[in-house]
mmCIF file of C-alpha atoms in Angstrom:
data_model
loop_
_atom_site.group_PDB
_atom_site.id
_atom_site.type_symbol
_atom_site.label_atom_id
_atom_site.label_comp_id
_atom_site.label_asym_id
_atom_site.label_seq_id
_atom_site.Cartn_x
_atom_site.Cartn_y
_atom_site.Cartn_z
ATOM 1 C CA MET F 1 0.264 -0.596 -0.214
ATOM 2 C CA LYS F 2 2.541 2.861 1.127
ATOM 3 C CA ILE F 3 4.553 1.668 -2.179
ATOM 4 C CA LEU F 4 1.428 3.116 -4.099
ATOM 5 C CA VAL F 5 1.241 6.343 -1.987
ATOM 6 C CA VAL F 6 5.252 6.802 -2.450
ATOM 7 C CA ASP F 7 4.048 6.313 -6.076
ATOM 8 C CA ALA F 8 0.878 8.666 -6.818
ATOM 9 C CA GLN F 9 3.123 11.502 -5.174
ATOM 10 C CA CYS F 10 6.058 10.737 -6.856
ATOM 11 C CA ILE F 11 4.599 10.606 -10.649
ATOM 12 C CA GLY F 12 5.459 14.368 -10.918
ATOM 13 C CA PHE F 13 9.163 13.794 -9.544
ATOM 14 C CA GLY F 14 11.640 12.590 -11.996
ATOM 15 C CA PHE F 15 14.723 12.378 -9.174
ATOM 16 C CA CYS F 16 12.274 10.289 -7.013
ATOM 17 C CA VAL F 17 12.869 7.222 -9.820
ATOM 18 C CA SER F 18 16.205 7.242 -8.562
ATOM 19 C CA LEU F 19 13.857 7.751 -4.369
ATOM 20 C CA LYS F 20 11.650 4.677 -5.683
ATOM 21 C CA MET F 21 14.221 2.227 -7.099
ATOM 22 C CA ALA F 22 16.023 2.020 -2.952
ATOM 23 C CA SER F 23 12.558 2.930 -1.917
ATOM 24 C CA ILE F 24 11.230 -0.383 -3.444
ATOM 25 C CA SER F 25 14.348 -2.636 -1.853
ATOM 26 C CA VAL F 26 13.673 -1.684 1.723
ATOM 27 C CA LEU F 27 10.440 -1.621 1.727
ATOM 28 C CA ASN F 28 9.638 -4.520 -0.201
ATOM 29 C CA LYS F 29 11.291 -5.984 2.259
ATOM 30 C CA ILE F 30 9.410 -4.426 5.447
ATOM 31 C CA VAL F 31 5.654 -6.001 3.372
ATOM 32 C CA PHE F 32 7.806 -9.233 3.499
ATOM 33 C CA LEU F 33 8.070 -8.826 7.350
ATOM 34 C CA TRP F 34 4.682 -7.673 6.925
ATOM 35 C CA TRP F 35 3.152 -10.491 5.209
ATOM 36 C CA PHE F 36 4.964 -13.176 7.022
#
């Protein structure tokens, strides 16, 4: 869910692309912890 929110806010920002890439790795780990 948080990933979608970040995506929505970063749609209009180009520098957010690299940030999003790094965030995806961290968020994925957090998501795995939440689901499992």
